[in-house]
Amino acid sequence: MPIRVRFAPSPTGPFSFGNARTALFNWLFARHEGGKFLIRIEDTDKERSEKTHEANLLMTLEWLGITPDETIVRQSERGAVYESYLKKLLEEKKAYYCFCTPEELEAERQAQLSQGLPPRYRGTCRALSDEAIAERLKKGSGVIRFKMPESTVSFQDIVHGKASFDGSLFGDFIIAKGCREPLYNFAVVVDDYEMKITHVIRGDDHFSNTPKQIAIQDALGFPHVHYAHLPLILGSDHKKLSKRYLETSIYEYKEKGYLASAVVNFLALLGWHPEEDREVLTIEDLVREFDLRRVQKSGGVFNPEKLEWLNAQHIKRMPTPALAELVAPFISESWRANGEMLLRVVNVEKERLKHLSDLPMLAGFFFELPEYDAKLLIWNSTPPAAILDNLHFTLDVMQEIPPSEFEKGTIEQYVMTVAEKRGRGEVLWPLRVALSGKESSPGPFEIMEVLGKEESLRRIERAIQKMEA
Ligand code: GLU
């Protein structure tokens, strides 16, 4: 049977790491197995579902490259489908209307608790006659409960192994608030069947829903599916992940200058790792190596420093032209207009970038020499006169380099003849400051290669004027 999986988010909050990890594992599994990946928006909860959350989640998935192979399904558009299956269960007496009031249910619960019994619905409305039901429905609405079998429900989970639940502990749970208002456990079963889903991959928080869903599948005569429940995501202290991360929309990371490939790499390692413990993995690596059987049972640890580190690794490994395109939203119009220069800057700075957004701060001096204090040109306690002299000598030597040979290696050879005679720090420090106007920057030869001969000489002349003033 062809493999088909689905990611089924409820658009009731920001699209966070937990959701995205579930989406990614489904997508990777489908890609690895040559199957299909589908998206189903579970928006039956009208009060809590919001279109803005849905839009944010689809935009984020698009950014991460986790895109569906078929049209997106929305539960809010499928009322008639649920109705027909609910009616079937009602007709076959596998489900029934319940009119118990919240007060009655609460009293029942308290009575059970006081007897030391696990609370569950006693089945008061199970025995109502069709006439009594019709009568009650005329006066008002009732909920629909599923007749949960008392037998054991077992399934084989790909991550956790065999699981067994005592069906008698669940009681007859509510599957719909009316024929057109199905609740989660029922809608999921109907949709998974209609969408021909073969594997349900989702968070551990749904583990205890699985026996209920299997019982509904049996009642409707649907085949079972395979399950894989993914471990919780824990904070770096191995405790519950803090709200800050649970509720941050991942799209904000795009805006902070993270690469999609780094975020995907990070998500993949939340509860899974490849055979050898490699950490930096491309999307192609992940698709090739992803295996649900290697998903761990215990919580995946969320370490924000690791995300930052992975981002730097992905930036470093990215071809310069592609990286120059990705930094475009973070830089000014004038930088973007100077494409040649931008490529050279990105090439030099990509070793130091942790986020795409760091570029303006790190590399602004290439485009415009910042104001700096002449004192910055002085290396340790070198007398200012010697610094000035060294700048003059360096300038003279550099004049000799033919513009066509103005590249790092050649510049270095020329300048080092001065530096060897007059001291490395004494020559190279003022030179680097003259070129960058900054206390820290890439080395002077790299900067000059980016700036070109004319601009480099101009900046050294500027430093000489500063020293003379
Ligand atoms: N809509 C559910 C959620 O967002 C997921 C349901 C499922 O995967 O079965 O938690």
mmCIF file of C-alpha atoms in Angstrom, residues 102-445:
data_model
loop_
_atom_site.group_PDB
_atom_site.id
_atom_site.type_symbol
_atom_site.label_atom_id
_atom_site.label_comp_id
_atom_site.label_asym_id
_atom_site.label_seq_id
_atom_site.Cartn_x
_atom_site.Cartn_y
_atom_site.Cartn_z
ATOM 1 C CA PRO A 102 -23.137 19.398 33.478
ATOM 2 C CA GLU A 103 -24.441 19.414 37.071
ATOM 3 C CA GLU A 104 -25.562 15.774 36.862
ATOM 4 C CA LEU A 105 -22.242 14.758 35.367
ATOM 5 C CA GLU A 106 -20.322 16.600 38.062
ATOM 6 C CA ALA A 107 -22.354 14.952 40.824
ATOM 7 C CA GLU A 108 -21.662 11.544 39.250
ATOM 8 C CA ARG A 109 -17.963 12.338 39.085
ATOM 9 C CA GLN A 110 -17.777 13.412 42.707
ATOM 10 C CA ALA A 111 -19.627 10.293 43.834
ATOM 11 C CA GLN A 112 -17.177 8.068 41.933
ATOM 12 C CA LEU A 113 -14.162 9.911 43.288
ATOM 13 C CA SER A 114 -15.438 9.634 46.859
ATOM 14 C CA GLN A 115 -15.734 5.851 46.381
ATOM 15 C CA GLY A 116 -12.156 5.768 45.121
ATOM 16 C CA LEU A 117 -13.289 4.898 41.577
ATOM 17 C CA PRO A 118 -11.807 6.408 38.411
ATOM 18 C CA PRO A 119 -14.383 8.906 37.098
ATOM 19 C CA ARG A 120 -16.127 7.950 33.874
ATOM 20 C CA TYR A 121 -19.589 8.308 32.367
ATOM 21 C CA ARG A 122 -21.918 5.639 33.759
ATOM 22 C CA GLY A 123 -23.991 5.334 30.630
ATOM 23 C CA THR A 124 -27.208 6.865 32.006
ATOM 24 C CA CYS A 125 -28.544 7.783 28.548
ATOM 25 C CA ARG A 126 -27.558 4.499 26.878
ATOM 26 C CA ALA A 127 -31.018 3.081 27.464
ATOM 27 C CA LEU A 128 -33.135 5.979 26.196
ATOM 28 C CA SER A 129 -35.799 4.903 23.704
ATOM 29 C CA ASP A 130 -35.920 6.396 20.197
ATOM 30 C CA GLU A 131 -39.130 8.227 21.153
ATOM 31 C CA ALA A 132 -37.569 9.712 24.269
ATOM 32 C CA ILE A 133 -34.597 10.879 22.228
ATOM 33 C CA ALA A 134 -36.797 12.436 19.532
ATOM 34 C CA GLU A 135 -38.770 14.193 22.261
ATOM 35 C CA ARG A 136 -35.629 15.582 23.944
ATOM 36 C CA LEU A 137 -34.131 16.709 20.642
ATOM 37 C CA LYS A 138 -37.236 18.742 19.903
ATOM 38 C CA LYS A 139 -36.697 20.672 23.120
ATOM 39 C CA GLY A 140 -32.983 21.147 22.778
ATOM 40 C CA SER A 141 -29.735 19.603 21.690
ATOM 41 C CA GLY A 142 -27.769 16.730 23.110
ATOM 42 C CA VAL A 143 -24.232 15.434 22.694
ATOM 43 C CA ILE A 144 -23.327 12.159 20.995
ATOM 44 C CA ARG A 145 -21.443 9.554 22.973
ATOM 45 C CA PHE A 146 -19.568 6.572 21.635
ATOM 46 C CA LYS A 147 -20.212 3.160 23.165
ATOM 47 C CA MET A 148 -16.681 2.335 24.193
ATOM 48 C CA PRO A 149 -16.110 -1.418 24.355
ATOM 49 C CA GLU A 150 -14.871 -2.675 27.718
ATOM 50 C CA SER A 151 -12.240 -4.931 26.149
ATOM 51 C CA THR A 152 -8.485 -4.278 25.972
ATOM 52 C CA VAL A 153 -7.287 -2.154 23.062
ATOM 53 C CA SER A 154 -3.712 -2.825 21.919
ATOM 54 C CA PHE A 155 -1.541 -1.368 19.215
ATOM 55 C CA GLN A 156 2.052 -1.460 18.118
ATOM 56 C CA ASP A 157 3.677 1.974 18.231
ATOM 57 C CA ILE A 158 6.739 2.393 16.003
ATOM 58 C CA VAL A 159 8.492 4.481 18.669
ATOM 59 C CA HIS A 160 7.199 3.030 21.918
ATOM 60 C CA GLY A 161 6.531 -0.596 21.021
ATOM 61 C CA LYS A 162 3.403 -2.449 22.113
ATOM 62 C CA ALA A 163 0.812 -0.495 24.105
ATOM 63 C CA SER A 164 -2.337 -1.869 25.757
ATOM 64 C CA PHE A 165 -5.214 0.049 27.295
ATOM 65 C CA ASP A 166 -8.106 -1.192 29.375
ATOM 66 C CA GLY A 167 -11.159 -0.063 27.382
ATOM 67 C CA SER A 168 -13.379 -0.121 30.466
ATOM 68 C CA LEU A 169 -11.508 2.830 31.959
ATOM 69 C CA PHE A 170 -12.602 5.280 29.279
ATOM 70 C CA GLY A 171 -16.364 5.134 29.615
ATOM 71 C CA ASP A 172 -18.604 6.294 26.777
ATOM 72 C CA PHE A 173 -16.855 9.468 25.667
ATOM 73 C CA ILE A 174 -18.370 12.328 23.684
ATOM 74 C CA ILE A 175 -17.609 12.248 19.954
ATOM 75 C CA ALA A 176 -19.796 15.134 18.784
ATOM 76 C CA LYS A 177 -21.770 18.053 20.126
ATOM 77 C CA GLY A 178 -24.408 17.385 17.475
ATOM 78 C CA CYS A 179 -24.477 15.724 14.072
ATOM 79 C CA ARG A 180 -22.561 18.555 12.423
ATOM 80 C CA GLU A 181 -20.192 19.240 15.273
ATOM 81 C CA PRO A 182 -17.780 16.363 15.597
ATOM 82 C CA LEU A 183 -15.051 16.435 18.207
ATOM 83 C CA TYR A 184 -11.405 15.682 17.676
ATOM 84 C CA ASN A 185 -11.258 11.885 18.167
ATOM 85 C CA PHE A 186 -14.127 11.244 15.799
ATOM 86 C CA ALA A 187 -13.176 13.705 13.057
ATOM 87 C CA VAL A 188 -9.594 12.404 13.008
ATOM 88 C CA VAL A 189 -10.724 8.824 12.460
ATOM 89 C CA VAL A 190 -13.098 9.759 9.630
ATOM 90 C CA ASP A 191 -10.551 11.997 7.923
ATOM 91 C CA ASP A 192 -7.630 9.608 8.254
ATOM 92 C CA TYR A 193 -9.773 6.952 6.628
ATOM 93 C CA GLU A 194 -11.057 9.175 3.843
ATOM 94 C CA MET A 195 -7.590 10.548 3.169
ATOM 95 C CA LYS A 196 -6.248 6.966 3.023
ATOM 96 C CA ILE A 197 -3.664 7.670 5.703
ATOM 97 C CA THR A 198 -1.396 4.725 6.445
ATOM 98 C CA HIS A 199 0.797 6.161 9.226
ATOM 99 C CA VAL A 200 -0.152 8.588 11.965
ATOM 100 C CA ILE A 201 2.919 10.403 13.242
ATOM 101 C CA ARG A 202 2.163 12.908 15.987
ATOM 102 C CA GLY A 203 3.169 14.130 19.438
ATOM 103 C CA ASP A 204 3.149 11.961 22.552
ATOM 104 C CA ASP A 205 0.325 14.101 23.918
ATOM 105 C CA HIS A 206 -2.037 12.102 21.670
ATOM 106 C CA PHE A 207 -0.838 8.681 22.815
ATOM 107 C CA SER A 208 -3.813 8.119 25.138
ATOM 108 C CA ASN A 209 -6.278 9.165 22.401
ATOM 109 C CA THR A 210 -5.130 6.301 20.215
ATOM 110 C CA PRO A 211 -7.198 3.509 21.877
ATOM 111 C CA LYS A 212 -10.315 5.669 21.517
ATOM 112 C CA GLN A 213 -9.568 6.240 17.853
ATOM 113 C CA ILE A 214 -8.924 2.539 17.260
ATOM 114 C CA ALA A 215 -12.270 1.676 18.877
ATOM 115 C CA ILE A 216 -14.031 4.167 16.568
ATOM 116 C CA GLN A 217 -12.224 2.702 13.551
ATOM 117 C CA ASP A 218 -13.500 -0.740 14.560
ATOM 118 C CA ALA A 219 -17.039 0.531 14.992
ATOM 119 C CA LEU A 220 -16.988 2.098 11.518
ATOM 120 C CA GLY A 221 -15.304 -0.921 9.943
ATOM 121 C CA PHE A 222 -12.183 1.035 8.995
ATOM 122 C CA PRO A 223 -8.763 -0.584 8.759
ATOM 123 C CA HIS A 224 -6.198 0.281 11.423
ATOM 124 C CA VAL A 225 -3.243 2.557 10.695
ATOM 125 C CA HIS A 226 0.337 2.511 11.960
ATOM 126 C CA TYR A 227 1.230 4.861 14.794
ATOM 127 C CA ALA A 228 4.400 6.654 15.786
ATOM 128 C CA HIS A 229 4.201 9.004 18.774
ATOM 129 C CA LEU A 230 7.029 11.492 18.979
ATOM 130 C CA PRO A 231 8.668 12.330 22.318
ATOM 131 C CA LEU A 232 7.988 15.595 24.073
ATOM 132 C CA ILE A 233 10.391 18.463 23.569
ATOM 133 C CA LEU A 234 12.162 19.382 26.819
ATOM 134 C CA GLY A 235 14.130 22.455 27.834
ATOM 135 C CA SER A 236 17.928 22.285 28.219
ATOM 136 C CA ASP A 237 17.376 21.501 31.930
ATOM 137 C CA HIS A 238 15.481 18.352 30.821
ATOM 138 C CA LYS A 239 12.307 19.817 32.296
ATOM 139 C CA LYS A 240 9.244 21.111 30.485
ATOM 140 C CA LEU A 241 10.197 23.475 27.645
ATOM 141 C CA SER A 242 9.599 27.067 28.668
ATOM 142 C CA LYS A 243 6.600 28.944 27.321
ATOM 143 C CA ARG A 244 8.945 31.327 25.593
ATOM 144 C CA TYR A 245 9.877 28.632 23.088
ATOM 145 C CA LEU A 246 6.613 26.725 23.123
ATOM 146 C CA GLU A 247 4.745 29.817 22.086
ATOM 147 C CA THR A 248 7.216 31.512 19.776
ATOM 148 C CA SER A 249 6.194 31.411 16.174
ATOM 149 C CA ILE A 250 9.022 29.867 14.159
ATOM 150 C CA TYR A 251 8.596 32.468 11.454
ATOM 151 C CA GLU A 252 10.195 34.946 13.844
ATOM 152 C CA TYR A 253 13.411 32.989 13.387
ATOM 153 C CA LYS A 254 13.339 33.765 9.710
ATOM 154 C CA GLU A 255 13.057 37.419 10.592
ATOM 155 C CA LYS A 256 15.940 37.069 13.051
ATOM 156 C CA GLY A 257 18.188 35.808 10.262
ATOM 157 C CA TYR A 258 18.020 32.026 10.572
ATOM 158 C CA LEU A 259 18.282 29.815 7.507
ATOM 159 C CA ALA A 260 15.443 27.396 6.807
ATOM 160 C CA SER A 261 17.989 24.594 6.368
ATOM 161 C CA ALA A 262 19.411 25.256 9.849
ATOM 162 C CA VAL A 263 15.975 25.291 11.476
ATOM 163 C CA VAL A 264 15.076 22.046 9.696
ATOM 164 C CA ASN A 265 18.375 20.496 10.812
ATOM 165 C CA PHE A 266 17.669 21.593 14.389
ATOM 166 C CA LEU A 267 14.081 20.274 14.351
ATOM 167 C CA ALA A 268 15.220 16.923 12.983
ATOM 168 C CA LEU A 269 17.536 16.424 15.949
ATOM 169 C CA LEU A 270 14.747 16.973 18.478
ATOM 170 C CA GLY A 271 14.244 13.322 19.276
ATOM 171 C CA TRP A 272 16.041 11.740 16.334
ATOM 172 C CA HIS A 273 19.632 11.365 15.197
ATOM 173 C CA PRO A 274 21.314 9.681 12.252
ATOM 174 C CA GLU A 275 23.369 6.536 12.538
ATOM 175 C CA GLU A 276 26.724 8.134 13.167
ATOM 176 C CA ASP A 277 26.270 11.062 15.473
ATOM 177 C CA ARG A 278 26.682 13.753 12.837
ATOM 178 C CA GLU A 279 25.049 17.065 13.665
ATOM 179 C CA VAL A 280 25.239 19.277 10.591
ATOM 180 C CA LEU A 281 22.868 17.772 8.055
ATOM 181 C CA THR A 282 21.363 19.128 4.880
ATOM 182 C CA ILE A 283 17.753 18.500 3.922
ATOM 183 C CA GLU A 284 18.994 15.913 1.392
ATOM 184 C CA ASP A 285 20.965 14.125 4.142
ATOM 185 C CA LEU A 286 17.873 14.066 6.328
ATOM 186 C CA VAL A 287 15.617 12.674 3.610
ATOM 187 C CA ARG A 288 18.180 9.976 2.850
ATOM 188 C CA GLU A 289 18.761 8.957 6.449
ATOM 189 C CA PHE A 290 15.469 9.534 8.219
ATOM 190 C CA ASP A 291 14.123 6.419 9.898
ATOM 191 C CA LEU A 292 11.182 6.405 12.326
ATOM 192 C CA ARG A 293 12.730 3.467 14.156
ATOM 193 C CA ARG A 294 15.554 5.739 15.240
ATOM 194 C CA VAL A 295 13.194 8.181 16.978
ATOM 195 C CA GLN A 296 13.968 8.109 20.685
ATOM 196 C CA LYS A 297 11.362 7.399 23.371
ATOM 197 C CA SER A 298 12.614 9.979 25.839
ATOM 198 C CA GLY A 299 12.165 13.728 25.377
ATOM 199 C CA GLY A 300 14.160 15.635 22.762
ATOM 200 C CA VAL A 301 16.195 18.422 24.353
ATOM 201 C CA PHE A 302 15.757 21.938 23.010
ATOM 202 C CA ASN A 303 19.001 23.856 23.137
ATOM 203 C CA PRO A 304 18.826 27.375 21.662
ATOM 204 C CA GLU A 305 22.637 27.661 21.507
ATOM 205 C CA LYS A 306 22.670 24.624 19.285
ATOM 206 C CA LEU A 307 20.223 26.278 16.919
ATOM 207 C CA GLU A 308 22.518 29.282 16.711
ATOM 208 C CA TRP A 309 25.566 27.093 16.164
ATOM 209 C CA LEU A 310 23.821 25.137 13.417
ATOM 210 C CA ASN A 311 22.814 28.387 11.767
ATOM 211 C CA ALA A 312 26.439 29.525 11.644
ATOM 212 C CA GLN A 313 27.449 26.133 10.212
ATOM 213 C CA HIS A 314 24.818 26.299 7.493
ATOM 214 C CA ILE A 315 25.775 29.880 6.630
ATOM 215 C CA LYS A 316 29.453 28.919 6.332
ATOM 216 C CA ARG A 317 28.668 26.026 4.012
ATOM 217 C CA MET A 318 26.325 27.948 1.755
ATOM 218 C CA PRO A 319 27.618 29.019 -1.687
ATOM 219 C CA THR A 320 28.315 32.772 -1.651
ATOM 220 C CA PRO A 321 25.868 33.781 -4.443
ATOM 221 C CA ALA A 322 22.963 31.984 -2.721
ATOM 222 C CA LEU A 323 23.904 33.531 0.603
ATOM 223 C CA ALA A 324 24.066 37.002 -0.956
ATOM 224 C CA GLU A 325 20.462 36.537 -2.086
ATOM 225 C CA LEU A 326 19.342 35.479 1.368
ATOM 226 C CA VAL A 327 20.898 38.474 3.101
ATOM 227 C CA ALA A 328 19.087 40.875 0.761
ATOM 228 C CA PRO A 329 16.160 41.561 3.140
ATOM 229 C CA PHE A 330 18.565 42.520 5.907
ATOM 230 C CA ILE A 331 20.637 45.111 4.036
ATOM 231 C CA SER A 332 20.030 48.545 2.595
ATOM 232 C CA GLU A 333 19.051 49.340 -0.957
ATOM 233 C CA SER A 334 22.477 50.815 -1.728
ATOM 234 C CA TRP A 335 24.242 47.619 -0.639
ATOM 235 C CA ARG A 336 21.920 45.545 -2.736
ATOM 236 C CA ALA A 337 22.596 47.771 -5.742
ATOM 237 C CA ASN A 338 26.319 47.024 -5.559
ATOM 238 C CA GLY A 339 26.056 43.317 -6.365
ATOM 239 C CA GLU A 340 29.742 42.681 -7.121
ATOM 240 C CA MET A 341 30.857 44.244 -3.890
ATOM 241 C CA LEU A 342 28.152 42.432 -1.929
ATOM 242 C CA LEU A 343 29.390 39.064 -3.206
ATOM 243 C CA ARG A 344 32.923 39.870 -2.074
ATOM 244 C CA VAL A 345 31.724 41.073 1.339
ATOM 245 C CA VAL A 346 29.565 38.003 1.901
ATOM 246 C CA ASN A 347 32.433 35.771 0.883
ATOM 247 C CA VAL A 348 34.721 37.297 3.514
ATOM 248 C CA GLU A 349 32.132 37.607 6.276
ATOM 249 C CA LYS A 350 30.387 34.269 5.982
ATOM 250 C CA GLU A 351 32.875 32.703 8.378
ATOM 251 C CA ARG A 352 31.832 35.127 11.070
ATOM 252 C CA LEU A 353 28.082 35.368 10.521
ATOM 253 C CA LYS A 354 25.869 33.696 13.070
ATOM 254 C CA HIS A 355 22.670 35.168 11.647
ATOM 255 C CA LEU A 356 21.968 36.739 8.268
ATOM 256 C CA SER A 357 20.892 39.817 10.180
ATOM 257 C CA ASP A 358 24.420 40.268 11.608
ATOM 258 C CA LEU A 359 25.752 41.370 8.239
ATOM 259 C CA PRO A 360 24.979 45.117 8.407
ATOM 260 C CA MET A 361 26.709 45.398 11.777
ATOM 261 C CA LEU A 362 29.698 43.262 10.814
ATOM 262 C CA ALA A 363 30.206 44.545 7.311
ATOM 263 C CA GLY A 364 28.924 48.110 7.286
ATOM 264 C CA PHE A 365 32.493 49.437 7.141
ATOM 265 C CA PHE A 366 33.041 47.915 3.702
ATOM 266 C CA PHE A 367 30.363 50.156 2.280
ATOM 267 C CA GLU A 368 31.080 53.204 4.348
ATOM 268 C CA LEU A 369 34.122 53.900 6.478
ATOM 269 C CA PRO A 370 32.865 54.682 9.975
ATOM 270 C CA GLU A 371 34.137 57.685 11.947
ATOM 271 C CA TYR A 372 36.878 56.558 14.298
ATOM 272 C CA ASP A 373 39.298 58.144 16.718
ATOM 273 C CA ALA A 374 42.919 58.573 15.521
ATOM 274 C CA LYS A 375 44.039 56.960 18.791
ATOM 275 C CA LEU A 376 42.615 53.654 17.591
ATOM 276 C CA LEU A 377 45.379 53.568 14.961
ATOM 277 C CA ILE A 378 48.044 53.243 17.633
ATOM 278 C CA TRP A 379 49.350 49.782 18.367
ATOM 279 C CA ASN A 380 50.214 49.276 22.054
ATOM 280 C CA SER A 381 52.698 51.979 23.061
ATOM 281 C CA THR A 382 54.177 52.589 19.624
ATOM 282 C CA PRO A 383 55.000 56.329 19.275
ATOM 283 C CA PRO A 384 52.470 58.090 16.984
ATOM 284 C CA ALA A 385 55.293 59.266 14.729
ATOM 285 C CA ALA A 386 56.305 55.660 14.034
ATOM 286 C CA ILE A 387 52.687 54.698 13.246
ATOM 287 C CA LEU A 388 52.436 57.593 10.829
ATOM 288 C CA ASP A 389 55.693 56.564 9.219
ATOM 289 C CA ASN A 390 54.510 52.967 8.862
ATOM 290 C CA LEU A 391 51.285 54.068 7.203
ATOM 291 C CA HIS A 392 53.328 56.123 4.713
ATOM 292 C CA PHE A 393 55.582 53.190 3.929
ATOM 293 C CA THR A 394 52.670 50.807 3.511
ATOM 294 C CA LEU A 395 50.952 53.254 1.178
ATOM 295 C CA ASP A 396 54.071 53.594 -0.955
ATOM 296 C CA VAL A 397 54.545 49.845 -1.250
ATOM 297 C CA MET A 398 50.937 49.332 -2.168
ATOM 298 C CA GLN A 399 51.071 51.923 -4.927
ATOM 299 C CA GLU A 400 53.419 49.516 -6.719
ATOM 300 C CA ILE A 401 50.895 46.657 -6.921
ATOM 301 C CA PRO A 402 49.290 46.574 -10.386
ATOM 302 C CA PRO A 403 45.489 46.942 -9.959
ATOM 303 C CA SER A 404 44.900 43.657 -11.826
ATOM 304 C CA GLU A 405 46.962 41.799 -9.197
ATOM 305 C CA PHE A 406 45.276 43.405 -6.259
ATOM 306 C CA GLU A 407 44.314 40.224 -4.459
ATOM 307 C CA LYS A 408 44.914 38.898 -0.951
ATOM 308 C CA GLY A 409 48.063 36.823 -1.595
ATOM 309 C CA THR A 410 49.901 39.487 -3.602
ATOM 310 C CA ILE A 411 48.930 42.316 -1.258
ATOM 311 C CA GLU A 412 50.197 40.230 1.641
ATOM 312 C CA GLN A 413 53.576 39.658 -0.047
ATOM 313 C CA TYR A 414 54.075 43.378 -0.640
ATOM 314 C CA VAL A 415 52.907 44.552 2.773
ATOM 315 C CA MET A 416 54.823 41.891 4.677
ATOM 316 C CA THR A 417 58.107 43.259 3.320
ATOM 317 C CA VAL A 418 57.335 46.403 5.357
ATOM 318 C CA ALA A 419 55.893 44.513 8.333
ATOM 319 C CA GLU A 420 58.910 42.268 8.650
ATOM 320 C CA LYS A 421 61.229 45.257 8.895
ATOM 321 C CA ARG A 422 59.064 47.494 11.059
ATOM 322 C CA GLY A 423 57.160 45.013 13.244
ATOM 323 C CA ARG A 424 53.961 43.136 12.451
ATOM 324 C CA GLY A 425 51.725 44.786 15.067
ATOM 325 C CA GLU A 426 53.160 48.211 14.359
ATOM 326 C CA VAL A 427 52.351 47.935 10.642
ATOM 327 C CA LEU A 428 49.351 45.636 10.418
ATOM 328 C CA TRP A 429 47.270 47.075 13.270
ATOM 329 C CA PRO A 430 47.128 50.664 11.987
ATOM 330 C CA LEU A 431 46.620 49.355 8.484
ATOM 331 C CA ARG A 432 43.633 47.259 9.526
ATOM 332 C CA VAL A 433 42.114 50.116 11.512
ATOM 333 C CA ALA A 434 42.668 52.507 8.598
ATOM 334 C CA LEU A 435 40.750 50.106 6.352
ATOM 335 C CA SER A 436 37.897 49.231 8.705
ATOM 336 C CA GLY A 437 37.676 52.064 11.247
ATOM 337 C CA LYS A 438 36.978 49.308 13.762
ATOM 338 C CA GLU A 439 38.609 47.619 16.693
ATOM 339 C CA SER A 440 37.846 44.180 15.294
ATOM 340 C CA SER A 441 37.292 43.097 11.711
ATOM 341 C CA PRO A 442 38.635 40.551 9.224
ATOM 342 C CA GLY A 443 42.375 40.874 8.429
ATOM 343 C CA PRO A 444 43.710 43.783 6.320
ATOM 344 C CA PHE A 445 44.540 41.711 3.227
#
